[in-house]
Amino acid sequence: MATAADRTPPPTDTAAHAVVEVLASAGIRRCYTVPGESFLELADAVDQHPLMRLVSTRHENGAGFMAEAEAKLTGTPAVAAATRGPGASNLAVGVHTAMQDSTPMIVFLGQAETDRLGREAFQEVDLTAFYAPITKWATTVHRADRLAEVTARAVRVATTGRPGPVAIAVPGDLFGRRVGPQDPPRPHVVPRPPLGGENRDRLATWLTRAVRPVIVAGGGARAAREDLVRVAERFGAGVYASWRRQDVFPNDHPLYLGHLGLGCPKPVLNALSEADAVLVVGCRMSETTTQGYRLPDPARARIAQIDIDPGQVGATADLWFGAVADAREALRELAGSPVQAPYRDWSAARRRWVDSTVPPAHAADHAGRGLHPWAVVSAMRTALPEDALITNDAGNFATFLHRGWWFRHPSTQLAPTSGAMGYAVPAAVAAKIAAPDRTVVAVAGDGGALMTGQELETAVREGAAVTVVVFQNGLYGTIAMHQARELGRIAGTRISGPLDLAGYARSLGARGATAHTREELEKALAEAVGADLPTLVDVRTDPEVISPTATLSGLLGGDR
């Protein structure tokens, strides 16, 4: 019987090695995966490469969210890999998140072997058709000697224009085939189309002459934060952050007017409703950002949009002006405009937003069945550093976080605009792996935390000391709110509890703490930030407080 020492080492001139060289030369450093039999050689090649790291996760959903979060944070794609039908299906949620969030991502999907394709082989699914609607490009490769070429193209597609995910399905017999030495392609230089002098001057004149100019900034402007500030100051324009892009502009700046999220208070929207000029930069004007495609209103304001994707310019609103340009280049040009607009007083509009971030007085001495969600956010603001990187999940708890936490520093928010549950914990793990010196805090409800909370084991194994704050109220709160408001009763939205989530964390090798009071929460958070292991803080919150403006019993009783 042959021993391990007798085995011949696998060859190093396979298609898998050629693919990994392409990835490494493009600056890609990590592959997140649940290992599968249809891409054995790819996982091995990643693991053996000196510049890359293979991160094995507990579920493909976690792998997808991790790859998306790292790419969103760093701007460089990460890889997610999954096997055939079940694995590819589990991974799809993270890929859809990347698509809606314009995040570059390279996805490898193992497939049935070449000679078995089209015969409903074991776990076979038409992966190109499956992934086409949720990616920028999806393809199946049938020749081993073309895998490196297709991978290089995938990197180009993922990172040019509006970034997004690309999926490559590979029959299981291709990665191990020998292809001989292949020189990896030279790294692609991403073109950044400028605004141009004529367009710059036209926009500058328009913003100068406007009475109440407003800027709506999206994720495309994240890399241009300083230039965005300069443009706002030069033209005296108020600035709104688009849905879950609150770190695009410093929230403590006097020109910051608020976040265009779900449940945005009406007074906060006044400045946008009353604007006569609205410049939209790096934002696809999604349903949430536009408050149901209502704002900005072209009947009241001239709207200009700058976006790198021509398919997004004017896609959801009638424009006065549209330009296909890179947000960073465009804002840099506008910031250098020789004109200087007159001073405009936005203090009243800003005060309306600031007031919306202040917890009501009754939240501090709340006498319900658990902590008031406002008190949780207040404790976070007291105990956590203001430059902490916050990853947030889907759920009604997030409305309190979006209102109460001020994003003063760049790259401090990772949140899915797709509203995908289960995002926060894996996103935090990936963020801590990519930026180990950052304080990374995941914020989730008990519903989302129990979808992907097992990735705390991944965090322990990878040495990613994240903090996870769970608002445990025993409800799928968002749906319970909709049911109560629309139907007058709830169904299927009560979760068993309270559960010992701190014990759950400890069972995975992490630290766990339970907080029933604000004092307990602040102590647990302070200890978590300094710990060398990931920590889950189980915060018992009152299920009655369903949103900042409503109670569950009030909605069930018809108080709408």
XYZ file of C-alpha atoms in Angstrom:
560
model
C 0.000 0.000 0.000
C 1.440 3.354 -1.058
C 2.164 5.882 1.649
C 1.873 9.655 1.400
C 5.620 9.869 0.900
C 5.415 7.511 -2.088
C 2.823 9.566 -3.944
C 3.941 11.636 -6.893
C 3.298 15.354 -6.290
C 0.604 16.762 -8.592
C 1.888 18.566 -11.664
C 2.306 22.334 -11.546
C 1.581 23.059 -15.204
C -2.146 22.379 -15.110
C -5.013 24.599 -16.189
C -5.721 25.255 -12.515
C -2.229 26.649 -11.960
C -2.512 28.812 -15.059
C -5.794 30.220 -13.777
C -4.338 31.006 -10.362
C -1.383 32.818 -11.930
C -3.838 35.039 -13.805
C -5.710 35.779 -10.585
C -2.565 36.517 -8.593
C -1.148 38.802 -11.302
C -4.408 40.797 -11.155
C -3.888 41.441 -7.435
C -6.523 38.945 -6.296
C -5.505 37.449 -2.982
C -8.295 35.247 -1.628
C -10.693 32.529 -2.715
C -13.694 31.795 -0.481
C -15.252 28.381 -0.887
C -16.810 25.217 0.402
C -14.458 22.711 -1.270
C -16.099 20.492 -3.871
C -15.038 17.480 -5.923
C -15.513 19.290 -9.234
C -12.677 21.791 -8.643
C -10.154 19.867 -6.554
C -7.163 21.100 -8.533
C -8.256 24.768 -8.389
C -8.545 24.710 -4.592
C -5.154 23.009 -4.355
C -3.503 25.517 -6.688
C -4.875 28.461 -4.729
C -3.760 26.918 -1.465
C -0.226 26.340 -2.790
C 0.251 29.782 -4.350
C 2.470 32.040 -2.194
C 0.383 35.167 -2.870
C -3.064 33.673 -2.427
C -5.121 32.298 0.432
C -7.833 29.665 0.380
C -10.565 30.388 2.927
C -12.840 27.441 3.581
C -16.271 28.546 4.795
C -19.162 26.691 6.425
C -21.694 27.401 3.663
C -21.506 28.670 0.087
C -23.801 31.545 1.058
C -21.110 32.689 3.474
C -18.428 32.265 0.796
C -20.376 34.466 -1.607
C -20.944 37.200 0.961
C -17.283 37.096 2.004
C -15.993 37.491 -1.544
C -18.464 40.322 -2.173
C -17.585 42.140 1.043
C -13.829 41.952 0.480
C -14.163 43.294 -3.040
C -16.495 46.078 -1.913
C -14.005 47.085 0.775
C -10.806 46.870 -1.257
C -11.983 47.536 -4.816
C -10.116 44.423 -5.962
C -12.118 41.319 -6.870
C -12.097 38.260 -4.671
C -12.926 34.743 -5.835
C -15.854 32.604 -4.757
C -15.884 28.958 -5.817
C -18.653 26.383 -5.534
C -19.452 22.994 -6.920
C -22.186 22.031 -9.384
C -25.920 22.368 -8.695
C -26.365 22.521 -4.898
C -23.191 24.501 -4.265
C -23.858 26.899 -7.122
C -27.426 27.408 -5.894
C -26.245 28.245 -2.384
C -23.683 30.691 -3.749
C -26.202 32.559 -5.908
C -27.446 34.886 -3.148
C -23.993 36.402 -2.674
C -23.543 36.736 -6.421
C -26.874 38.534 -6.790
C -25.766 40.850 -3.972
C -22.599 41.649 -5.916
C -24.643 42.379 -9.027
C -26.979 44.837 -7.294
C -24.105 46.410 -5.388
C -21.846 46.795 -8.454
C -19.106 44.740 -6.801
C -16.367 43.047 -8.860
C -16.206 39.332 -8.167
C -14.867 36.233 -9.929
C -16.976 33.105 -9.523
C -15.829 29.596 -10.441
C -18.527 26.941 -10.635
C -17.547 23.314 -10.871
C -19.563 21.388 -13.436
C -20.129 17.791 -14.513
C -17.295 16.238 -16.517
C -17.110 17.003 -20.227
C -18.240 13.592 -21.471
C -21.289 13.678 -19.175
C -22.587 17.158 -19.928
C -26.129 17.371 -21.199
C -27.135 13.978 -19.785
C -28.487 15.216 -16.433
C -25.320 14.007 -14.787
C -24.846 14.055 -11.018
C -25.836 17.549 -9.757
C -25.804 18.932 -13.313
C -27.468 22.290 -13.913
C -27.108 24.626 -16.906
C -24.949 27.025 -14.904
C -24.486 29.556 -17.700
C -28.242 29.988 -18.008
C -28.666 29.968 -14.222
C -26.100 32.693 -13.590
C -26.638 34.883 -16.665
C -29.305 37.146 -15.060
C -27.266 37.790 -11.893
C -23.841 38.428 -13.439
C -22.247 40.769 -15.959
C -21.083 37.724 -17.898
C -21.528 33.985 -17.458
C -19.839 31.312 -19.555
C -18.893 27.652 -19.638
C -15.352 26.742 -20.704
C -14.876 23.513 -22.659
C -11.097 23.561 -23.298
C -8.452 23.454 -20.597
C -5.961 25.456 -22.644
C -8.394 28.400 -22.751
C -9.151 28.622 -19.044
C -6.434 31.191 -18.334
C -7.578 33.313 -21.276
C -11.195 33.231 -20.103
C -10.128 34.046 -16.542
C -8.243 37.118 -17.748
C -11.324 38.225 -19.649
C -13.439 37.669 -16.553
C -11.205 39.991 -14.535
C -11.504 42.671 -17.245
C -15.286 42.399 -17.406
C -15.685 42.413 -13.628
C -13.595 45.539 -13.137
C -14.426 47.739 -16.130
C -17.443 49.958 -16.609
C -19.953 49.321 -13.854
C -18.197 46.627 -11.793
C -19.942 43.351 -11.122
C -19.635 39.582 -10.773
C -18.582 37.203 -13.554
C -19.230 33.450 -13.449
C -17.139 30.736 -15.123
C -18.490 27.176 -15.157
C -15.766 24.562 -15.606
C -16.302 20.834 -16.238
C -14.636 18.848 -13.496
C -12.084 17.194 -15.771
C -10.504 20.441 -17.054
C -8.717 21.970 -14.066
C -6.334 19.007 -13.723
C -5.300 18.839 -17.371
C -1.728 19.797 -18.203
C -1.471 22.822 -20.456
C 2.243 23.527 -20.275
C 3.831 26.826 -19.232
C 1.643 29.870 -19.900
C 2.614 33.462 -19.350
C -0.124 35.248 -17.404
C -1.547 38.254 -19.253
C -0.359 41.667 -18.210
C -2.589 43.334 -15.598
C -5.395 45.266 -17.226
C -5.472 49.027 -16.717
C -9.073 50.015 -16.051
C -10.074 52.964 -18.250
C -11.649 55.875 -16.383
C -13.569 58.037 -18.840
C -13.409 61.732 -17.882
C -16.212 64.267 -17.857
C -14.499 66.621 -20.288
C -14.044 70.375 -20.186
C -17.249 71.328 -21.991
C -19.440 69.136 -19.793
C -17.631 70.290 -16.679
C -18.235 73.945 -17.487
C -21.883 73.309 -18.285
C -22.447 71.541 -14.969
C -20.454 74.126 -13.037
C -22.534 76.989 -14.474
C -25.758 75.131 -13.719
C -24.768 74.400 -10.108
C -23.618 77.993 -9.591
C -26.879 79.487 -10.843
C -29.136 77.072 -8.969
C -30.927 78.286 -5.876
C -31.015 75.011 -3.912
C -28.588 72.507 -5.499
C -28.378 69.005 -4.022
C -26.022 66.093 -4.721
C -27.059 62.444 -4.391
C -23.899 60.331 -4.088
C -23.793 56.560 -4.535
C -21.270 53.770 -4.280
C -19.543 54.859 -7.473
C -18.332 57.969 -5.630
C -16.815 56.099 -2.687
C -13.305 56.309 -4.109
C -13.755 60.059 -4.647
C -14.728 61.120 -1.140
C -12.328 64.061 -0.880
C -13.275 65.372 -4.312
C -16.968 64.976 -3.465
C -16.426 67.143 -0.379
C -14.604 69.731 -2.481
C -17.407 69.827 -5.053
C -20.069 70.220 -2.368
C -18.138 73.053 -0.729
C -17.294 74.800 -4.000
C -20.911 74.844 -5.164
C -22.604 75.139 -1.778
C -24.591 71.972 -2.414
C -26.252 69.791 0.190
C -25.352 66.090 -0.030
C -27.446 62.969 0.428
C -25.995 59.457 0.615
C -27.795 56.833 -1.433
C -29.219 53.647 0.101
C -26.652 51.994 2.355
C -23.816 54.178 1.103
C -23.669 56.373 4.190
C -19.870 56.460 4.310
C -19.615 58.147 0.898
C -19.636 61.598 2.572
C -18.615 62.534 6.148
C -21.777 62.587 8.218
C -20.386 65.274 10.527
C -19.924 67.726 7.628
C -22.339 70.700 7.704
C -23.427 69.941 4.113
C -24.494 66.357 4.847
C -28.299 66.182 4.770
C -29.061 62.507 5.298
C -29.406 58.966 4.044
C -31.962 57.996 1.400
C -32.894 54.715 3.004
C -36.010 52.783 3.933
C -38.330 54.699 6.230
C -36.500 57.963 5.678
C -38.265 60.616 7.803
C -40.259 63.045 5.661
C -38.572 66.163 7.109
C -35.179 64.771 6.030
C -36.465 64.558 2.449
C -37.563 68.206 2.326
C -34.303 69.550 0.889
C -34.386 66.985 -1.908
C -38.067 67.634 -2.603
C -37.472 71.397 -2.770
C -34.208 71.353 -4.744
C -34.143 73.012 -8.147
C -30.956 71.202 -9.236
C -30.034 67.605 -8.360
C -26.702 66.092 -9.375
C -26.664 62.284 -9.097
C -23.142 60.826 -9.041
C -22.182 57.150 -9.128
C -25.679 56.039 -8.213
C -28.093 53.930 -10.232
C -31.127 55.654 -8.658
C -32.581 52.462 -7.239
C -36.086 52.030 -5.885
C -35.017 52.678 -2.296
C -32.750 55.647 -2.977
C -35.461 57.362 -5.026
C -38.079 56.582 -2.366
C -40.125 54.481 -4.767
C -38.963 56.332 -7.918
C -40.533 59.572 -6.604
C -37.443 61.675 -5.905
C -35.873 63.657 -7.354
C -38.904 64.929 -9.242
C -38.058 66.163 -12.770
C -41.169 68.350 -12.683
C -39.605 70.422 -9.880
C -35.872 70.105 -10.491
C -33.409 69.730 -13.286
C -31.617 66.419 -12.807
C -28.102 65.629 -14.007
C -26.612 62.167 -13.715
C -22.997 61.039 -14.005
C -22.425 57.299 -14.199
C -19.820 55.036 -15.736
C -22.536 52.740 -17.113
C -24.410 54.183 -20.099
C -27.268 51.796 -19.344
C -27.882 53.566 -16.033
C -27.876 57.164 -17.258
C -31.501 58.221 -17.397
C -32.736 54.680 -16.757
C -35.175 55.629 -13.978
C -35.663 59.399 -14.310
C -35.968 62.080 -16.985
C -32.700 63.981 -17.122
C -31.742 67.506 -18.023
C -28.162 66.292 -18.514
C -26.433 62.923 -18.550
C -22.784 61.980 -18.830
C -21.014 58.630 -19.052
C -17.938 59.179 -16.929
C -16.044 57.757 -13.986
C -17.340 59.386 -10.807
C -13.871 60.004 -9.420
C -12.613 61.636 -12.602
C -15.775 63.708 -12.988
C -15.745 64.972 -9.411
C -12.053 65.801 -9.640
C -12.744 67.895 -12.730
C -15.712 69.629 -11.117
C -13.708 70.315 -7.968
C -11.121 72.083 -10.120
C -13.664 74.335 -11.806
C -12.683 78.018 -11.652
C -16.183 79.144 -10.637
C -17.242 79.623 -7.030
C -20.915 79.493 -6.111
C -22.446 81.810 -3.508
C -22.907 80.662 0.085
C -26.060 78.690 0.711
C -27.426 78.058 4.175
C -28.290 74.390 4.707
C -28.380 74.596 8.506
C -32.142 74.053 8.784
C -32.057 70.996 6.494
C -29.072 69.578 8.341
C -30.752 70.158 11.684
C -33.710 68.074 10.505
C -31.360 65.193 9.760
C -29.429 65.586 13.035
C -32.691 65.572 14.971
C -33.671 62.305 13.266
C -30.498 60.653 14.612
C -31.195 61.521 18.255
C -32.897 58.785 20.287
C -36.224 59.787 21.811
C -36.119 60.497 25.524
C -38.210 57.454 26.412
C -35.684 55.050 24.847
C -33.234 55.482 27.725
C -35.692 54.409 30.437
C -37.699 51.996 28.314
C -39.622 49.524 30.465
C -40.485 46.909 27.863
C -39.515 43.247 27.527
C -35.989 44.096 26.465
C -33.718 46.947 25.495
C -35.067 49.617 23.185
C -33.211 49.349 19.823
C -32.291 53.017 20.100
C -30.475 52.225 23.345
C -28.427 49.560 21.556
C -27.234 52.027 18.937
C -26.496 54.626 21.615
C -24.387 52.084 23.505
C -22.527 51.254 20.302
C -21.729 54.928 19.771
C -20.380 55.140 23.321
C -18.338 51.924 23.370
C -17.047 51.536 19.813
C -14.442 53.620 17.996
C -16.037 56.016 15.528
C -13.939 54.608 12.683
C -15.185 51.055 13.260
C -16.139 49.240 10.083
C -19.817 48.325 10.362
C -21.309 45.451 8.382
C -25.054 45.376 8.593
C -27.670 42.802 7.837
C -31.239 43.096 6.617
C -34.035 43.656 9.131
C -35.972 46.342 10.939
C -33.206 46.726 13.515
C -31.151 48.272 10.695
C -33.452 51.295 10.537
C -32.233 52.288 13.990
C -28.613 51.669 12.982
C -28.982 53.687 9.772
C -30.434 56.621 11.692
C -28.353 56.508 14.833
C -24.813 55.658 13.719
C -22.795 58.483 12.170
C -20.356 57.397 9.454
C -17.614 59.983 9.830
C -14.792 58.079 8.150
C -14.329 56.485 4.706
C -14.774 52.753 4.146
C -16.724 52.212 7.344
C -19.915 50.610 5.983
C -20.498 47.303 4.224
C -24.176 46.687 3.589
C -26.128 44.955 0.804
C -28.429 47.173 -1.228
C -30.171 43.945 -2.245
C -31.393 43.572 1.336
C -29.975 40.051 1.594
C -30.346 38.475 5.033
C -27.316 36.764 6.502
C -24.823 39.274 5.078
C -23.369 40.854 8.207
C -21.429 38.013 9.839
C -19.607 36.662 6.753
C -18.986 40.200 5.501
C -17.352 41.075 8.806
C -15.151 37.970 8.681
C -13.914 38.840 5.190
C -13.375 42.485 6.117
C -11.259 41.507 9.116
C -9.225 39.074 7.006
C -8.603 41.759 4.376
C -7.997 44.560 6.906
C -6.770 42.884 10.121
C -5.934 46.181 11.837
C -9.501 47.506 11.573
C -12.174 47.231 14.260
C -14.919 45.307 12.447
C -18.425 45.044 13.862
C -21.262 43.002 12.364
C -24.777 44.118 13.278
C -27.642 41.692 12.705
C -31.031 40.561 13.886
C -31.511 37.068 15.258
C -33.036 35.984 11.934
C -30.009 36.990 9.860
C -27.497 35.899 12.495
C -28.880 32.369 12.523
C -28.705 32.108 8.726
C -24.927 32.534 8.532
C -23.748 32.761 12.144
C -21.866 29.483 11.714
C -19.209 31.525 9.926
C -18.008 32.500 13.395
C -16.176 29.177 13.236
C -14.487 30.428 10.068
C -13.573 33.607 11.930
C -12.029 31.595 14.775
C -10.075 29.397 12.375
C -8.850 32.360 10.335
C -7.955 34.508 13.346
C -10.522 37.195 12.479
C -11.476 38.787 15.804
C -14.739 40.439 14.767
C -17.513 41.684 17.033
C -21.069 40.578 16.256
C -23.966 42.531 17.786
C -27.265 40.659 17.537
C -30.601 42.387 18.158
C -32.553 39.367 19.436
C -36.288 40.076 19.512
C -37.651 36.680 18.439
C -39.173 38.033 15.235
C -38.650 38.302 11.534
C -39.347 41.933 12.290
C -39.607 43.499 8.850
C -42.164 40.985 7.635
C -44.046 41.082 10.937
C -44.355 44.843 10.505
C -45.684 44.483 6.951
C -48.118 41.753 8.011
C -49.424 43.786 10.939
C -49.821 46.903 8.842
C -51.368 45.284 5.779
C -53.235 42.268 7.215
C -53.865 43.096 10.850
C -52.206 39.868 12.040
C -48.884 38.052 11.725
C -48.042 34.578 10.442
C -44.795 32.611 10.483
C -42.726 35.528 11.748
C -42.256 34.556 15.396
C -38.930 32.836 16.033
C -38.419 30.590 19.058
C -36.646 32.376 21.805
C -34.992 33.856 23.558
C -32.155 31.640 22.382
C -28.750 31.383 24.035
C -26.856 32.953 21.162
C -23.857 33.634 23.386
C -23.678 29.902 24.081
C -24.038 29.230 20.360
C -21.006 31.437 19.723
C -18.983 29.679 22.393
C -19.843 26.303 20.864
C -18.138 27.524 17.672
C -14.969 28.516 19.537
C -15.810 32.219 19.776
C -16.550 34.376 22.783
C -20.142 35.072 23.786
C -21.884 37.607 26.011
C -25.524 38.393 26.765
C -26.743 41.926 27.454
C -30.063 42.812 29.056
C -29.129 46.385 30.003
C -27.213 49.200 28.372
C -24.502 48.910 31.015
C -24.013 45.219 30.257
C -23.914 45.989 26.546
C -21.295 48.735 26.832
C -19.103 46.467 28.986
C -19.452 43.573 26.526
C -18.616 45.778 23.535
C -15.548 47.278 25.222
C -14.257 43.794 26.027
C -15.043 42.493 22.533
C -13.045 45.225 20.796
C -9.949 44.287 22.775
C -10.367 40.519 22.506
C -8.207 38.218 20.386
C -11.176 35.990 19.491
C -14.402 36.832 17.663
C -17.181 37.815 20.056
C -20.953 37.601 19.708
C -22.945 39.965 21.920
C -26.532 38.744 22.278
C -28.643 41.829 22.996
C -32.188 41.140 24.163
C -34.381 43.778 22.521
C -38.092 44.496 22.849
C -40.137 42.937 19.994
C -42.837 45.532 20.617
C -40.596 48.297 19.199
C -40.947 47.293 15.573
C -39.638 50.519 13.974
C -38.629 54.040 15.006
C -42.197 55.222 14.417
C -44.410 52.242 15.283
C -45.098 49.499 17.803
C -46.233 46.018 16.867
C -49.356 46.188 19.031
C -50.184 49.589 17.596
C -50.061 48.225 14.057
C -52.042 45.139 15.001
C -54.618 47.373 16.659
C -55.026 49.461 13.530
C -52.855 52.426 14.619
C -51.226 53.000 11.222
